[in-house]
Amino acid sequence: RKEVEQDPGPFNVPEGATVAFNCTYSNSASQSFFWYRQDCRKEPKLLMSVYSSGNEDGRFTAQLNRASQYISLLIRDSKLSDSATYLCVVNFRRLDTGRRALTFGSGTRLQVQP
Amino acid sequence: DAGVIQSPRHEVTEMGQEVTLRCKPISGHDYLFWYRQTMMRGLELLIYFNNNVPIDDSGMPEDRFSAKMPNASFSTLKIQPSEPRDSAVYFCASRGDENSQYFGPGTRLTVL
């Protein structure tokens, strides 16, 4: 089982739609959580951190459910410019090395259509 | 700030050749990470440094891969000898505080 799992998509949605992505993680000791965005042939960029109480940044809302070990990203009023791959990222202490490391999901591709 | 700088941006080489990828982290960041991204395996952490010291190299695939950080402003990732399965995009990232890991533009490596 992968440590961080995401639906690869693609999610094809019309402009103005609301879309949500989920991500599950396997390590219950995970300590911090992020969503990154990656445009085609570009580097990943931090979109937002995910806090236990949930947090919002404009049209983007992130939530964490520790009991069920998943995080979500909600995008309201989708724009064409939101088209990208969204990477779920979990920071936990690895059992084999004892070191903390960011583990990236494979990403969910979003295509917003006019 | 110029951000994380990587060179070269593209590298095409033949199997068996040595490849050296370079990275300049953001000034003041004390963590540096090397990642590899492929369609099949996604983004994988290869190695990371803290204050120029390698902390975790468990992601380095084989002895053919080596990384160094001789000073706070420069790191290299070397593959010797290179193989076609090493073809991927290699990202360098640096981090200051907990939440701000910044990636470079990546080096797209093709090994023929």
Coordinates of N, CA and C in Angstrom, one line a residue, chain A residues 1-110:
Chain A
R1 N 0.9 -1.2 0.0 CA 0.0 0.0 0.0 C 0.9 1.2 0.0
K2 N 0.6 2.2 -0.8 CA 1.3 3.5 -0.9 C 1.1 4.2 0.4
E3 N 2.1 5.0 0.8 CA 2.0 5.8 2.1 C 1.0 7.0 1.9
V4 N 0.9 7.5 0.7 CA 0.0 8.6 0.4 C -0.7 8.2 -0.9
E5 N -2.0 8.2 -0.9 CA -2.7 7.8 -2.1 C -3.7 8.9 -2.5
Q6 N -3.7 9.0 -3.9 CA -4.6 10.0 -4.5 C -5.3 9.4 -5.7
D7 N -6.5 9.8 -6.0 CA -7.1 9.5 -7.3 C -6.4 10.3 -8.4
P8 N -5.8 9.6 -9.4 CA -5.0 10.3 -10.4 C -5.8 11.2 -11.3
G9 N -7.2 11.0 -11.3 CA -8.0 11.7 -12.2 C -7.8 11.3 -13.7
P10 N -8.1 12.1 -14.7 CA -8.3 13.6 -14.5 C -9.7 13.9 -14.1
F11 N -9.8 15.0 -13.4 CA -11.1 15.6 -13.1 C -11.3 16.7 -14.2
N12 N -12.3 16.5 -15.0 CA -12.7 17.5 -16.0 C -13.9 18.2 -15.6
V13 N -13.8 19.5 -15.3 CA -14.9 20.3 -14.8 C -15.1 21.6 -15.6
P14 N -16.3 22.1 -15.6 CA -16.5 23.4 -16.3 C -16.1 24.6 -15.4
E15 N -15.7 25.7 -16.0 CA -15.4 26.9 -15.3 C -16.6 27.2 -14.3
G16 N -16.2 27.6 -13.1 CA -17.3 28.0 -12.1 C -17.7 26.8 -11.3
A17 N -17.3 25.6 -11.6 CA -17.7 24.5 -10.8 C -16.9 24.4 -9.5
T18 N -17.5 23.6 -8.6 CA -16.8 23.3 -7.4 C -16.3 21.9 -7.5
V19 N -15.0 21.7 -7.1 CA -14.4 20.3 -7.2 C -13.7 20.0 -5.9
A20 N -13.7 18.8 -5.6 CA -13.0 18.4 -4.3 C -12.1 17.1 -4.6
F21 N -10.9 17.2 -4.0 CA -10.0 16.0 -4.1 C -9.8 15.5 -2.7
N22 N -9.7 14.2 -2.6 CA -9.3 13.6 -1.3 C -7.9 12.9 -1.4
C23 N -7.3 12.7 -0.3 CA -6.0 12.0 -0.2 C -6.0 11.2 1.1
T24 N -5.6 10.0 1.0 CA -5.5 9.2 2.2 C -4.0 8.9 2.5
Y25 N -3.7 8.8 3.8 CA -2.3 8.5 4.2 C -2.3 7.3 5.2
S26 N -1.2 6.5 5.2 CA -1.2 5.3 5.9 C -0.6 5.4 7.3
N27 N 0.2 6.4 7.5 CA 0.9 6.5 8.8 C 0.2 7.4 9.8
S28 N -0.3 6.8 10.8 CA -1.2 7.5 11.8 C -0.3 8.5 12.6
A29 N 1.0 8.4 12.5 CA 1.8 9.4 13.3 C 2.2 10.6 12.4
S30 N 1.6 10.7 11.3 CA 1.9 11.8 10.4 C 1.6 13.1 11.1
Q31 N 2.5 14.1 10.9 CA 2.5 15.3 11.7 C 2.1 16.6 11.0
S32 N 2.3 16.7 9.7 CA 1.9 17.9 9.0 C 1.6 17.5 7.6
F33 N 0.7 18.4 7.0 CA 0.1 18.1 5.8 C 0.0 19.3 4.9
F34 N 0.2 19.1 3.6 CA 0.2 20.2 2.6 C -0.5 19.8 1.3
W35 N -0.9 20.8 0.6 CA -1.2 20.6 -0.8 C -0.2 21.4 -1.6
Y36 N 0.3 20.8 -2.6 CA 1.2 21.4 -3.6 C 0.5 21.4 -5.0
R37 N 0.8 22.3 -5.8 CA 0.3 22.4 -7.1 C 1.5 22.3 -8.1
Q38 N 1.3 21.5 -9.2 CA 2.3 21.3 -10.2 C 1.7 21.5 -11.6
D39 N 2.2 22.6 -12.2 CA 1.8 22.8 -13.6 C 2.6 21.9 -14.5
C40 N 2.1 21.7 -15.7 CA 2.7 20.8 -16.7 C 4.2 21.2 -17.0
R41 N 5.1 20.3 -16.8 CA 6.5 20.5 -17.0 C 7.1 21.7 -16.2
K42 N 6.5 21.8 -15.0 CA 7.0 22.8 -14.1 C 7.3 22.1 -12.7
E43 N 7.9 22.9 -11.8 CA 8.1 22.4 -10.5 C 6.9 22.5 -9.6
P44 N 6.8 21.6 -8.5 CA 5.8 21.7 -7.6 C 5.9 23.0 -6.8
K45 N 4.8 23.6 -6.4 CA 4.8 24.8 -5.6 C 3.8 24.6 -4.5
L46 N 4.1 25.1 -3.3 CA 3.2 25.0 -2.2 C 2.0 25.8 -2.4
L47 N 0.8 25.1 -2.3 CA -0.5 25.8 -2.4 C -0.9 26.2 -1.0
M48 N -1.0 25.3 -0.1 CA -1.4 25.6 1.2 C -1.1 24.5 2.2
S49 N -0.9 24.9 3.5 CA -0.8 23.9 4.5 C -2.2 23.5 4.9
V50 N -2.3 22.3 5.6 CA -3.6 21.8 6.1 C -3.5 21.7 7.6
Y51 N -4.4 22.4 8.2 CA -4.5 22.4 9.7 C -5.6 21.6 10.2
S52 N -5.5 21.1 11.4 CA -6.5 20.2 12.0 C -7.9 20.9 12.0
S53 N -8.0 22.2 12.2 CA -9.3 22.8 12.3 C -9.8 23.2 10.9
G54 N -9.0 22.9 9.8 CA -9.5 23.3 8.5 C -9.0 24.7 8.2
N55 N -8.7 25.0 7.0 CA -8.3 26.4 6.7 C -8.7 26.7 5.3
E56 N -8.8 28.0 5.1 CA -9.3 28.5 3.8 C -8.4 29.6 3.3
D57 N -8.2 29.6 2.0 CA -7.4 30.6 1.3 C -8.1 31.0 0.0
G58 N -8.9 32.0 0.1 CA -9.7 32.4 -1.0 C -10.7 31.3 -1.5
R59 N -10.5 30.9 -2.7 CA -11.4 29.9 -3.2 C -11.0 28.4 -2.8
F60 N -10.0 28.3 -2.1 CA -9.4 27.0 -1.7 C -9.7 26.7 -0.2
T61 N -10.2 25.5 0.1 CA -10.4 25.1 1.5 C -9.8 23.7 1.7
A62 N -8.9 23.6 2.7 CA -8.3 22.3 3.0 C -8.8 21.8 4.3
Q63 N -9.0 20.5 4.4 CA -9.5 19.9 5.7 C -8.7 18.7 6.0
L64 N -8.6 18.4 7.3 CA -7.9 17.2 7.7 C -8.8 16.4 8.6
N65 N -8.8 15.1 8.4 CA -9.6 14.2 9.2 C -8.6 13.1 9.7
R66 N -8.1 13.3 11.0 CA -7.1 12.4 11.5 C -7.6 11.1 11.8
A67 N -8.9 11.0 12.2 CA -9.5 9.7 12.6 C -9.5 8.8 11.4
S68 N -9.9 9.3 10.2 CA -10.0 8.5 9.0 C -8.7 8.6 8.2
Q69 N -7.8 9.4 8.6 CA -6.5 9.6 7.9 C -6.7 10.0 6.5
Y70 N -7.4 11.1 6.3 CA -7.5 11.7 5.0 C -7.5 13.2 5.0
I71 N -7.0 13.8 4.0 CA -7.1 15.3 3.8 C -7.8 15.6 2.5
S72 N -8.4 16.7 2.5 CA -9.2 17.1 1.3 C -8.8 18.5 0.9
L73 N -9.1 18.8 -0.4 CA -8.9 20.1 -1.0 C -10.2 20.4 -1.8
L74 N -10.8 21.5 -1.5 CA -12.0 22.0 -2.2 C -11.7 23.3 -2.9
I75 N -12.0 23.3 -4.2 CA -11.8 24.5 -5.0 C -13.2 25.0 -5.5
R76 N -13.5 26.2 -5.1 CA -14.8 26.8 -5.5 C -14.6 27.7 -6.7
D77 N -15.7 27.8 -7.5 CA -15.6 28.7 -8.6 C -14.4 28.5 -9.5
S78 N -14.2 27.3 -10.0 CA -13.0 27.0 -10.7 C -12.7 27.9 -11.9
K79 N -11.4 28.2 -12.0 CA -10.9 29.0 -13.1 C -10.1 28.2 -14.1
L80 N -10.0 28.6 -15.3 CA -9.1 27.9 -16.3 C -7.7 27.7 -15.7
S81 N -7.3 28.8 -15.0 CA -5.9 28.8 -14.5 C -5.7 27.8 -13.3
D82 N -6.8 27.2 -12.9 CA -6.6 26.2 -11.8 C -6.2 24.8 -12.4
S83 N -6.2 24.7 -13.7 CA -5.8 23.4 -14.3 C -4.4 23.1 -14.0
A84 N -4.2 22.0 -13.4 CA -2.9 21.6 -12.9 C -3.0 20.2 -12.2
T85 N -1.9 19.7 -11.7 CA -1.9 18.5 -10.9 C -1.7 18.9 -9.4
Y86 N -2.5 18.4 -8.6 CA -2.5 18.8 -7.2 C -1.9 17.6 -6.4
L87 N -0.9 17.9 -5.7 CA -0.1 16.9 -4.9 C -0.4 16.9 -3.5
C88 N -0.8 15.8 -2.9 CA -1.0 15.7 -1.4 C 0.3 15.4 -0.8
V89 N 0.7 16.1 0.3 CA 2.0 15.9 0.9 C 1.9 15.7 2.4
V90 N 2.5 14.6 2.9 CA 2.4 14.3 4.3 C 3.8 14.2 4.9
N91 N 4.0 14.8 6.1 CA 5.3 14.8 6.8 C 5.2 13.9 8.0
F92 N 6.0 12.8 8.0 CA 5.9 11.9 9.1 C 7.3 11.3 9.4
R93 N 7.5 10.7 10.5 CA 8.8 10.1 10.9 C 8.8 8.7 10.3
R94 N 9.8 8.4 9.5 CA 9.9 7.1 8.8 C 10.3 6.1 9.8
L95 N 9.7 4.9 9.7 CA 10.0 3.8 10.6 C 11.4 3.2 10.4
D96 N 11.8 3.2 9.1 CA 13.1 2.6 8.8 C 14.3 3.5 9.1
T97 N 14.1 4.8 9.0 CA 15.3 5.6 9.3 C 15.1 6.5 10.5
G98 N 13.9 6.6 11.0 CA 13.7 7.5 12.2 C 13.7 9.0 11.8
R99 N 13.9 9.2 10.5 CA 13.9 10.6 10.1 C 12.6 11.1 9.6
R100 N 12.3 12.4 9.7 CA 11.1 12.9 9.2 C 11.3 13.3 7.7
A101 N 10.3 13.1 6.9 CA 10.4 13.3 5.5 C 9.1 13.7 4.9
L102 N 9.1 14.5 3.9 CA 7.9 14.8 3.2 C 7.6 13.6 2.2
T103 N 6.4 13.1 2.2 CA 6.1 12.1 1.2 C 5.0 12.6 0.3
F104 N 5.2 12.6 -1.0 CA 4.3 13.1 -2.0 C 3.4 12.1 -2.5
G105 N 2.1 12.4 -2.7 CA 1.2 11.5 -3.4 C 1.6 11.7 -4.9
S106 N 1.0 10.9 -5.7 CA 1.2 10.9 -7.2 C 0.5 12.0 -7.9
G107 N -0.5 12.6 -7.2 CA -1.1 13.8 -7.7 C -2.5 13.5 -8.4
T108 N -3.3 14.5 -8.3 CA -4.6 14.4 -9.0 C -4.7 15.5 -10.1
R109 N -5.0 15.1 -11.3 CA -4.9 16.1 -12.4 C -6.3 16.7 -12.5
L110 N -6.3 18.0 -12.6 CA -7.5 18.8 -12.8 C -7.5 19.6 -14.1

